[in-house]
PDB file of C-alpha atoms and ligand atoms in Angstrom:
ATOM      1  CA  UNK L   1     122.203 141.199 105.290  1.00 47.00           C
ATOM      2  CA  UNK L   2     120.926 144.397 103.787  1.00 42.00           C
ATOM      3  CA  UNK L   3     120.289 143.544 100.205  1.00 42.00           C
ATOM      4  CA  UNK L   4     118.541 144.147  97.044  1.00 34.00           C
ATOM      5  CA  UNK L   5     116.623 141.025  96.144  1.00 33.00           C
ATOM      6  CA  UNK L   6     115.569 140.180  92.626  1.00 33.00           C
ATOM      7  CA  UNK L   7     112.267 138.696  93.741  1.00 33.00           C
ATOM      8  CA  UNK L   8     110.265 137.830  96.801  1.00 34.00           C
ATOM      9  CA  UNK L   9     108.469 134.553  97.253  1.00 36.00           C
ATOM     10  CA  UNK L  10     104.966 134.420  98.463  1.00 36.00           C
ATOM     11  CA  UNK L  11     104.516 133.871 102.160  1.00 40.00           C
ATOM     12  CA  UNK L  12     107.995 135.126 103.000  1.00 43.00           C
ATOM     13  CA  UNK L  13     109.003 138.241 104.806  1.00 43.00           C
ATOM     14  CA  UNK L  14     112.283 140.080 105.372  1.00 44.00           C
ATOM     15  CA  UNK L  15     112.872 142.867 107.732  1.00 42.00           C
ATOM     16  CA  UNK L  16     115.592 144.381 109.886  1.00 42.00           C
ATOM     17  CA  UNK L  17     115.163 143.305 113.500  1.00 37.00           C
ATOM     18  CA  UNK L  18     114.838 146.268 115.741  1.00 33.00           C
ATOM     19  CA  UNK L  19     114.085 146.975 119.396  1.00 34.00           C
ATOM     20  CA  UNK L  20     114.848 143.469 120.609  1.00 38.00           C
ATOM     21  CA  UNK L  21     113.428 142.721 123.986  1.00 33.00           C
ATOM     22  CA  UNK L  22     113.696 139.793 126.382  1.00 30.00           C
ATOM     23  CA  UNK L  23     111.060 137.837 124.530  1.00 32.00           C
ATOM     24  CA  UNK L  24     110.489 137.315 120.817  1.00 36.00           C
ATOM     25  CA  UNK L  25     108.155 139.924 119.463  1.00 35.00           C
ATOM     26  CA  UNK L  26     106.787 139.923 115.984  1.00 36.00           C
ATOM     27  CA  UNK L  27     104.738 142.527 114.272  1.00 32.00           C
ATOM     28  CA  UNK L  28     103.333 139.990 111.908  1.00 37.00           C
ATOM     29  CA  UNK L  29      99.614 139.268 112.122  1.00 39.00           C
ATOM     30  CA  UNK L  30      98.575 135.945 113.660  1.00 44.00           C
ATOM     31  CA  UNK L  31      95.193 134.344 113.775  1.00 47.00           C
ATOM     32  CA  UNK L  32      93.917 134.496 117.380  1.00 48.00           C
ATOM     33  CA  UNK L  33      92.108 131.173 117.077  1.00 51.00           C
ATOM     34  CA  UNK L  34      95.132 129.251 115.989  1.00 60.00           C
ATOM     35  CA  UNK L  35      97.980 128.191 118.292  1.00 73.00           C
ATOM     36  CA  UNK L  36     101.041 129.036 116.327  1.00 81.00           C
ATOM     37  CA  UNK L  37     104.445 127.497 116.637  1.00 89.00           C
ATOM     38  CA  UNK L  38     107.335 129.648 115.657  1.00 93.00           C
ATOM     39  CA  UNK L  39     110.807 128.214 115.336  1.00 95.00           C
ATOM     40  CA  UNK L  40     113.758 130.552 115.694  1.00 96.00           C
ATOM     41  CA  UNK L  41     116.645 129.290 113.629  1.00 97.00           C
ATOM     42  CA  UNK L  42     119.875 131.293 113.620  1.00 98.00           C
ATOM     43  CA  UNK L  43     122.429 131.168 110.801  1.00 98.00           C
ATOM     44  CA  UNK L  44     126.002 131.693 111.900  1.00 98.00           C
ATOM     45  CA  UNK L  45     129.393 131.793 110.222  1.00 98.00           C
ATOM     46  CA  UNK L  46     132.180 133.916 108.757  1.00 98.00           C
ATOM     47  CA  UNK L  47     131.352 137.000 106.698  1.00 98.00           C
ATOM     48  CA  UNK L  48     130.861 136.247 103.010  1.00 98.00           C
ATOM     49  CA  UNK L  49     130.125 132.514 103.342  1.00 98.00           C
ATOM     50  CA  UNK L  50     126.616 133.061 101.944  1.00 98.00           C
ATOM     51  CA  UNK L  51     124.316 133.167 105.009  1.00 98.00           C
ATOM     52  CA  UNK L  52     122.110 135.850 103.519  1.00 98.00           C
ATOM     53  CA  UNK L  53     121.924 134.037 100.187  1.00 98.00           C
ATOM     54  CA  UNK L  54     121.005 130.722 101.835  1.00 98.00           C
ATOM     55  CA  UNK L  55     118.300 132.279 103.993  1.00 98.00           C
ATOM     56  CA  UNK L  56     116.866 134.131 101.059  1.00 96.00           C
ATOM     57  CA  UNK L  57     116.936 131.017  98.840  1.00 97.00           C
ATOM     58  CA  UNK L  58     114.848 129.269 101.468  1.00 97.00           C
ATOM     59  CA  UNK L  59     112.382 132.072 102.287  1.00 96.00           C
ATOM     60  CA  UNK L  60     112.307 133.930  98.959  1.00 95.00           C
ATOM     61  CA  UNK L  61     112.982 131.026  96.580  1.00 96.00           C
ATOM     62  CA  UNK L  62     115.684 132.906  94.662  1.00 96.00           C
ATOM     63  CA  UNK L  63     119.291 133.976  94.744  1.00 97.00           C
ATOM     64  CA  UNK L  64     119.674 137.668  95.616  1.00 95.00           C
ATOM     65  CA  UNK L  65     121.083 139.723  92.735  1.00 92.00           C
ATOM     66  CA  UNK L  66     123.073 141.919  95.051  1.00 92.00           C
ATOM     67  CA  UNK L  67     124.008 141.726  98.702  1.00 92.00           C
ATOM     68  CA  UNK L  68     125.858 143.835 101.281  1.00 95.00           C
ATOM     69  CA  UNK L  69     127.354 142.918 104.606  1.00 96.00           C
ATOM     70  CA  UNK L  70     124.643 142.215 107.188  1.00 96.00           C
ATOM     71  CA  UNK L  71     124.539 144.726 110.014  1.00 96.00           C
ATOM     72  CA  UNK L  72     123.198 143.276 113.277  1.00 96.00           C
ATOM     73  CA  UNK L  73     120.635 140.841 111.960  1.00 96.00           C
ATOM     74  CA  UNK L  74     117.993 140.491 109.292  1.00 96.00           C
ATOM     75  CA  UNK L  75     115.219 138.156 109.943  1.00 90.00           C
ATOM     76  CA  UNK L  76     113.060 136.381 107.435  1.00 96.00           C
ATOM     77  CA  UNK L  77     110.238 133.980 107.891  1.00 94.00           C
ATOM     78  CA  UNK L  78     108.468 131.293 105.990  1.00 96.00           C
ATOM     79  CA  UNK L  79     105.225 129.537 106.722  1.00 95.00           C
ATOM     80  CA  UNK L  80     105.562 125.833 106.190  1.00 95.00           C
ATOM     81  CA  UNK L  81     103.215 122.891 106.700  1.00 93.00           C
ATOM     82  CA  UNK L  82     104.496 119.737 108.305  1.00 91.00           C
ATOM     83  CA  UNK L  83     102.154 116.813 108.730  1.00 88.00           C
ATOM     84  CA  UNK L  84      99.169 119.069 108.537  1.00 89.00           C
ATOM     85  CA  UNK L  85     100.454 121.602 111.026  1.00 90.00           C
ATOM     86  CA  UNK L  86     101.222 125.182 109.905  1.00 91.00           C
ATOM     87  CA  UNK L  87     104.517 126.357 111.371  1.00 92.00           C
ATOM     88  CA  UNK L  88     106.438 129.580 111.027  1.00 94.00           C
ATOM     89  CA  UNK L  89     110.131 129.180 110.515  1.00 96.00           C
ATOM     90  CA  UNK L  90     111.831 132.395 111.613  1.00 96.00           C
ATOM     91  CA  UNK L  91     115.341 132.544 110.216  1.00 98.00           C
ATOM     92  CA  UNK L  92     117.824 134.999 111.721  1.00 97.00           C
ATOM     93  CA  UNK L  93     120.480 135.955 109.255  1.00 98.00           C
ATOM     94  CA  UNK L  94     123.290 137.150 111.506  1.00 98.00           C
ATOM     95  CA  UNK L  95     126.257 139.417 110.728  1.00 97.00           C
ATOM     96  CA  UNK L  96     129.544 137.628 110.084  1.00 97.00           C
ATOM     97  CA  UNK L  97     131.654 140.700 110.629  1.00 97.00           C
ATOM     98  CA  UNK L  98     132.612 141.288 114.287  1.00 95.00           C
ATOM     99  CA  UNK L  99     132.008 145.022 114.120  1.00 95.00           C
ATOM    100  CA  UNK L 100     128.437 144.494 112.873  1.00 96.00           C
ATOM    101  CA  UNK L 101     127.516 141.816 115.380  1.00 95.00           C
ATOM    102  CA  UNK L 102     129.065 142.529 118.746  1.00 89.00           C
ATOM    103  CA  UNK L 103     126.080 144.331 120.313  1.00 90.00           C
ATOM    104  CA  UNK L 104     123.699 141.751 118.991  1.00 93.00           C
ATOM    105  CA  UNK L 105     125.253 138.432 119.959  1.00 96.00           C
ATOM    106  CA  UNK L 106     123.235 137.769 123.056  1.00 95.00           C
ATOM    107  CA  UNK L 107     120.023 138.441 121.142  1.00 95.00           C
ATOM    108  CA  UNK L 108     121.002 135.889 118.501  1.00 97.00           C
ATOM    109  CA  UNK L 109     121.231 133.095 121.005  1.00 97.00           C
ATOM    110  CA  UNK L 110     118.327 133.962 123.273  1.00 95.00           C
ATOM    111  CA  UNK L 111     115.567 131.382 123.003  1.00 94.00           C
ATOM    112  CA  UNK L 112     117.095 129.923 119.907  1.00 96.00           C
ATOM    113  CA  UNK L 113     115.586 126.623 118.724  1.00 96.00           C
ATOM    114  CA  UNK L 114     118.139 125.537 116.176  1.00 97.00           C
ATOM    115  CA  UNK L 115     121.512 126.689 114.821  1.00 98.00           C
ATOM    116  CA  UNK L 116     122.834 126.491 111.281  1.00 98.00           C
ATOM    117  CA  UNK L 117     126.638 126.857 111.042  1.00 98.00           C
ATOM    118  CA  UNK L 118     127.810 127.885 107.543  1.00 98.00           C
ATOM    119  CA  UNK L 119     131.225 127.717 105.950  1.00 98.00           C
ATOM    120  CA  UNK L 120     132.340 128.376 102.380  1.00 98.00           C
ATOM    121  CA  UNK L 121     133.673 125.250 100.692  1.00 98.00           C
ATOM    122  CA  UNK L 122     136.140 127.397  98.756  1.00 98.00           C
ATOM    123  CA  UNK L 123     137.579 129.060 101.866  1.00 98.00           C
ATOM    124  CA  UNK L 124     139.397 126.724 104.220  1.00 98.00           C
ATOM    125  CA  UNK L 125     139.618 129.507 106.789  1.00 98.00           C
ATOM    126  CA  UNK L 126     135.892 129.717 107.061  1.00 98.00           C
ATOM    127  CA  UNK L 127     135.842 126.010 107.928  1.00 98.00           C
ATOM    128  CA  UNK L 128     138.646 126.332 110.403  1.00 98.00           C
ATOM    129  CA  UNK L 129     136.756 129.195 112.091  1.00 98.00           C
ATOM    130  CA  UNK L 130     133.766 126.996 112.809  1.00 98.00           C
ATOM    131  CA  UNK L 131     135.433 126.055 116.100  1.00 98.00           C
ATOM    132  CA  UNK L 132     135.194 129.680 117.178  1.00 98.00           C
ATOM    133  CA  UNK L 133     131.532 129.906 116.170  1.00 98.00           C
ATOM    134  CA  UNK L 134     130.649 126.750 118.047  1.00 97.00           C
ATOM    135  CA  UNK L 135     132.551 128.039 121.047  1.00 97.00           C
ATOM    136  CA  UNK L 136     130.579 131.277 120.943  1.00 97.00           C
ATOM    137  CA  UNK L 137     127.312 129.369 120.686  1.00 97.00           C
ATOM    138  CA  UNK L 138     128.151 127.105 123.623  1.00 96.00           C
ATOM    139  CA  UNK L 139     129.355 130.111 125.563  1.00 96.00           C
ATOM    140  CA  UNK L 140     125.880 131.633 125.290  1.00 96.00           C
ATOM    141  CA  UNK L 141     124.279 128.745 127.068  1.00 94.00           C
ATOM    142  CA  UNK L 142     122.791 127.035 124.042  1.00 96.00           C
ATOM    143  CA  UNK L 143     121.960 123.543 125.161  1.00 93.00           C
ATOM    144  CA  UNK L 144     123.423 120.552 123.388  1.00 91.00           C
ATOM    145  CA  UNK L 145     119.805 119.488 122.870  1.00 91.00           C
ATOM    146  CA  UNK L 146     119.276 122.399 120.492  1.00 95.00           C
ATOM    147  CA  UNK L 147     119.620 120.889 116.983  1.00 96.00           C
ATOM    148  CA  UNK L 148     122.589 122.081 114.969  1.00 97.00           C
ATOM    149  CA  UNK L 149     123.501 121.511 111.368  1.00 98.00           C
ATOM    150  CA  UNK L 150     126.581 122.232 109.334  1.00 98.00           C
ATOM    151  CA  UNK L 151     126.313 123.741 105.891  1.00 98.00           C
ATOM    152  CA  UNK L 152     129.119 123.918 103.293  1.00 98.00           C
ATOM    153  CA  UNK L 153     127.991 126.558 100.779  1.00 98.00           C
ATOM    154  CA  UNK L 154     129.142 127.543  97.262  1.00 98.00           C
ATOM    155  CA  UNK L 155     129.470 123.971  95.962  1.00 98.00           C
ATOM    156  CA  UNK L 156     128.784 125.396  92.445  1.00 98.00           C
ATOM    157  CA  UNK L 157     132.401 126.650  92.444  1.00 98.00           C
ATOM    158  CA  UNK L 158     133.625 123.140  91.795  1.00 98.00           C
ATOM    159  CA  UNK L 159     137.120 124.100  90.662  1.00 98.00           C
ATOM    160  CA  UNK L 160     137.823 126.137  93.775  1.00 98.00           C
ATOM    161  CA  UNK L 161     136.813 123.690  96.500  1.00 98.00           C
ATOM    162  CA  UNK L 162     139.302 123.665  99.393  1.00 98.00           C
ATOM    163  CA  UNK L 163     137.290 121.777 102.064  1.00 98.00           C
ATOM    164  CA  UNK L 164     137.029 118.030 101.228  1.00 98.00           C
ATOM    165  CA  UNK L 165     133.683 116.428 101.956  1.00 97.00           C
ATOM    166  CA  UNK L 166     135.197 113.751 104.177  1.00 98.00           C
ATOM    167  CA  UNK L 167     136.930 116.377 106.355  1.00 98.00           C
ATOM    168  CA  UNK L 168     133.651 118.248 106.752  1.00 98.00           C
ATOM    169  CA  UNK L 169     131.811 115.003 107.513  1.00 98.00           C
ATOM    170  CA  UNK L 170     134.293 114.056 110.281  1.00 98.00           C
ATOM    171  CA  UNK L 171     133.891 117.495 111.813  1.00 98.00           C
ATOM    172  CA  UNK L 172     130.103 117.273 111.596  1.00 97.00           C
ATOM    173  CA  UNK L 173     130.091 113.804 113.206  1.00 97.00           C
ATOM    174  CA  UNK L 174     132.395 114.976 115.965  1.00 97.00           C
ATOM    175  CA  UNK L 175     129.981 117.778 116.758  1.00 96.00           C
ATOM    176  CA  UNK L 176     126.855 115.724 116.380  1.00 94.00           C
ATOM    177  CA  UNK L 177     125.628 117.679 113.354  1.00 96.00           C
ATOM    178  CA  UNK L 178     124.222 116.728 110.023  1.00 96.00           C
ATOM    179  CA  UNK L 179     126.241 118.014 107.089  1.00 97.00           C
ATOM    180  CA  UNK L 180     124.702 119.697 103.992  1.00 97.00           C
ATOM    181  CA  UNK L 181     126.931 120.627 101.097  1.00 98.00           C
ATOM    182  CA  UNK L 182     125.030 122.899  98.801  1.00 97.00           C
ATOM    183  CA  UNK L 183     124.870 126.126  96.823  1.00 98.00           C
ATOM    184  CA  UNK L 184     122.570 129.055  97.387  1.00 98.00           C
ATOM    185  CA  UNK L 185     123.334 130.149  93.867  1.00 98.00           C
ATOM    186  CA  UNK L 186     122.686 127.014  91.845  1.00 97.00           C
ATOM    187  CA  UNK L 187     118.882 126.676  91.206  1.00 97.00           C
ATOM    188  CA  UNK L 188     119.272 122.891  91.022  1.00 96.00           C
ATOM    189  CA  UNK L 189     120.341 122.973  94.685  1.00 96.00           C
ATOM    190  CA  UNK L 190     117.272 124.829  95.742  1.00 95.00           C
ATOM    191  CA  UNK L 191     115.579 121.778  97.259  1.00 95.00           C
ATOM    192  CA  UNK L 192     118.707 120.873  99.102  1.00 96.00           C
ATOM    193  CA  UNK L 193     118.771 124.342 100.677  1.00 97.00           C
ATOM    194  CA  UNK L 194     115.093 123.964 101.643  1.00 97.00           C
ATOM    195  CA  UNK L 195     115.886 120.621 103.227  1.00 96.00           C
ATOM    196  CA  UNK L 196     118.337 122.272 105.649  1.00 97.00           C
ATOM    197  CA  UNK L 197     115.567 124.261 107.215  1.00 97.00           C
ATOM    198  CA  UNK L 198     112.806 121.725 106.707  1.00 96.00           C
ATOM    199  CA  UNK L 199     114.874 119.060 108.424  1.00 95.00           C
ATOM    200  CA  UNK L 200     115.325 121.312 111.405  1.00 96.00           C
ATOM    201  CA  UNK L 201     111.630 122.273 111.416  1.00 94.00           C
ATOM    202  CA  UNK L 202     110.676 118.602 111.376  1.00 93.00           C
ATOM    203  CA  UNK L 203     112.975 117.898 114.315  1.00 91.00           C
ATOM    204  CA  UNK L 204     111.602 120.859 116.154  1.00 91.00           C
ATOM    205  CA  UNK L 205     108.032 119.893 115.439  1.00 88.00           C
ATOM    206  CA  UNK L 206     108.738 116.634 117.182  1.00 84.00           C
ATOM    207  CA  UNK L 207     109.783 118.591 120.233  1.00 75.00           C
ATOM    208  CA  UNK L 208     106.284 119.138 121.550  1.00 54.00           C
ATOM    209  CA  UNK L 209     107.822 121.282 124.269  1.00 45.00           C
ATOM    210  CA  UNK L 210     108.766 124.043 121.815  1.00 45.00           C
ATOM    211  CA  UNK L 211     105.206 125.096 121.434  1.00 45.00           C
ATOM    212  CA  UNK L 212     104.834 128.793 121.849  1.00 46.00           C
ATOM    213  CA  UNK L 213     101.590 129.413 123.597  1.00 42.00           C
ATOM    214  CA  UNK L 214      99.552 132.131 125.079  1.00 39.00           C
ATOM    215  CA  UNK L 215      99.840 134.646 122.380  1.00 42.00           C
ATOM    216  CA  UNK L 216      99.153 138.031 123.953  1.00 41.00           C
ATOM    217  CA  UNK L 217      98.674 141.162 121.959  1.00 41.00           C
ATOM    218  CA  UNK L 218     100.322 144.323 123.183  1.00 43.00           C
ATOM    219  CA  UNK L 219     100.061 147.542 121.218  1.00 46.00           C
ATOM    220  CA  UNK L 220      99.617 145.739 117.984  1.00 45.00           C
ATOM    221  CA  UNK L 221     102.570 143.426 118.611  1.00 46.00           C
ATOM    222  CA  UNK L 222     102.580 139.809 119.546  1.00 42.00           C
ATOM    223  CA  UNK L 223     104.345 138.543 122.605  1.00 44.00           C
ATOM    224  CA  UNK L 224     105.151 134.909 122.644  1.00 43.00           C
ATOM    225  CA  UNK L 225     105.992 132.831 125.663  1.00 43.00           C
ATOM    226  CA  UNK L 226     108.237 129.826 125.722  1.00 43.00           C
ATOM    227  CA  UNK L 227     107.810 126.409 127.311  1.00 41.00           C
ATOM    228  CA  UNK L 228     110.700 124.227 128.528  1.00 41.00           C
ATOM    229  CA  UNK L 229     111.924 121.270 126.492  1.00 40.00           C
ATOM    230  CA  UNK L 230     110.579 117.780 127.034  1.00 38.00           C
ATOM    231  CA  UNK L 231     111.344 115.348 124.238  1.00 41.00           C
ATOM    232  CA  UNK L 232     113.209 115.098 120.981  1.00 41.00           C
ATOM    233  CA  UNK L 233     113.005 113.037 117.825  1.00 41.00           C
ATOM    234  CA  UNK L 234     113.897 113.611 114.240  1.00 46.00           C
ATOM    235  CA  UNK L 235     112.583 112.091 111.050  1.00 47.00           C
ATOM    236  CA  UNK L 236     115.673 113.230 109.075  1.00 61.00           C
TER     237      UNK L 236
HETATM  238  N1  GTP X 301     129.219 131.160  93.685  1.00 66.53           N
HETATM  239  C1  GTP X 301     128.443 131.342  94.770  1.00 66.53           C
HETATM  240  N2  GTP X 301     128.439 132.543  95.399  1.00 66.53           N
HETATM  241  C2  GTP X 301     127.650 132.717  96.483  1.00 66.53           C
HETATM  242  C3  GTP X 301     126.868 131.643  96.994  1.00 66.53           C
HETATM  243  N3  GTP X 301     126.232 132.121  98.110  1.00 66.53           N
HETATM  244  C4  GTP X 301     126.614 133.379  98.233  1.00 66.53           C
HETATM  245  N4  GTP X 301     127.488 133.738  97.289  1.00 66.53           N
HETATM  246  C5  GTP X 301     128.124 135.035  97.135  1.00 66.53           C
HETATM  247  O1  GTP X 301     128.943 135.224  98.246  1.00 66.53           O
HETATM  248  C6  GTP X 301     128.938 136.619  98.661  1.00 66.53           C
HETATM  249  C7  GTP X 301     128.558 136.761 100.100  1.00 66.53           C
HETATM  250  O2  GTP X 301     127.270 136.288 100.239  1.00 66.53           O
HETATM  251  P1  GTP X 301     126.381 136.699 101.514  1.00 66.53           P
HETATM  252  O3  GTP X 301     125.154 135.847 101.532  1.00 66.53           O
HETATM  253  O4  GTP X 301     126.151 138.162 101.471  1.00 66.53           O
HETATM  254  O5  GTP X 301     127.330 136.344 102.722  1.00 66.53           O
HETATM  255  P2  GTP X 301     127.070 136.470 104.278  1.00 66.53           P
HETATM  256  O6  GTP X 301     127.606 135.246 104.956  1.00 66.53           O
HETATM  257  O7  GTP X 301     125.633 136.787 104.552  1.00 66.53           O
HETATM  258  O8  GTP X 301     127.996 137.719 104.706  1.00 66.53           O
HETATM  259  P3  GTP X 301     127.879 138.728 105.965  1.00 66.53           P
HETATM  260  O9  GTP X 301     126.560 139.420 105.888  1.00 66.53           O
HETATM  261  O10 GTP X 301     129.013 139.683 105.850  1.00 66.53           O
HETATM  262  O11 GTP X 301     128.012 137.886 107.201  1.00 66.53           O
HETATM  263  C8  GTP X 301     127.992 137.312  97.675  1.00 66.53           C
HETATM  264  O12 GTP X 301     128.759 137.938  96.657  1.00 66.53           O
HETATM  265  C9  GTP X 301     127.151 136.184  97.133  1.00 66.53           C
HETATM  266  O13 GTP X 301     126.666 136.469  95.816  1.00 66.53           O
HETATM  267  C10 GTP X 301     126.857 130.418  96.301  1.00 66.53           C
HETATM  268  O14 GTP X 301     126.199 129.425  96.691  1.00 66.53           O
HETATM  269  N5  GTP X 301     127.712 130.304  95.205  1.00 66.53           N
END
């Protein structure tokens, strides 16, 4: 989402994704001597459910003071360390509004490593629409081996909750997903938001196959190649 953020956390980056090509290209600087793993995690769901706020809470450590509808995609990244390995978590904040996403959809799903489906706990329709989002995801050839999690956002609005936890849990179980109920807004939920992405990063780290190797530099950009999947395990 295009936005005006109140603060930026160290080690995080936000930028509008432009000139997408068949492989993931980053203009960030990487150390030649270090083999870097980058995990592409996309965040999907209805407009206004809080995708931008969740991604910014994770990468920027704060709740944005103002947001506008995401156009296309914004991507943010955060360097994390898991069991001594430095990993870049690249979060794709996708547009929820059809008119702002239709030309981008195939780019969202290309070479994706994990998917975060978000609904708003105060809007039953955003929960009901999850079926459509999952259908879209499956329709773009995302393997069932790609980890997926379900996030119910805006839990701070306690009086307005429309989606009961047990209903969400049943849905998550039926789709082989973990469920996180949280709030991008409530600072006390900050760790819970982090755990959404860290849980996925831990699972992905265990997939040795998702190593991106052979970093080539082309005109100041970095081209990353992708290896096929081999194994999967998750400490979460
Ligand atoms: N109370 C509350 N409001 C939230 C929370 N997260 C987001 N919001 C508000 O919900 C509105 C939409 O948030 P966004 O993050 O822009 O939603 P989005 O899903 O990225 O929307 P699109 O870019 O249109 O797809 C904004 O007014 C946010 O301030 C939350 O956890 N609690």
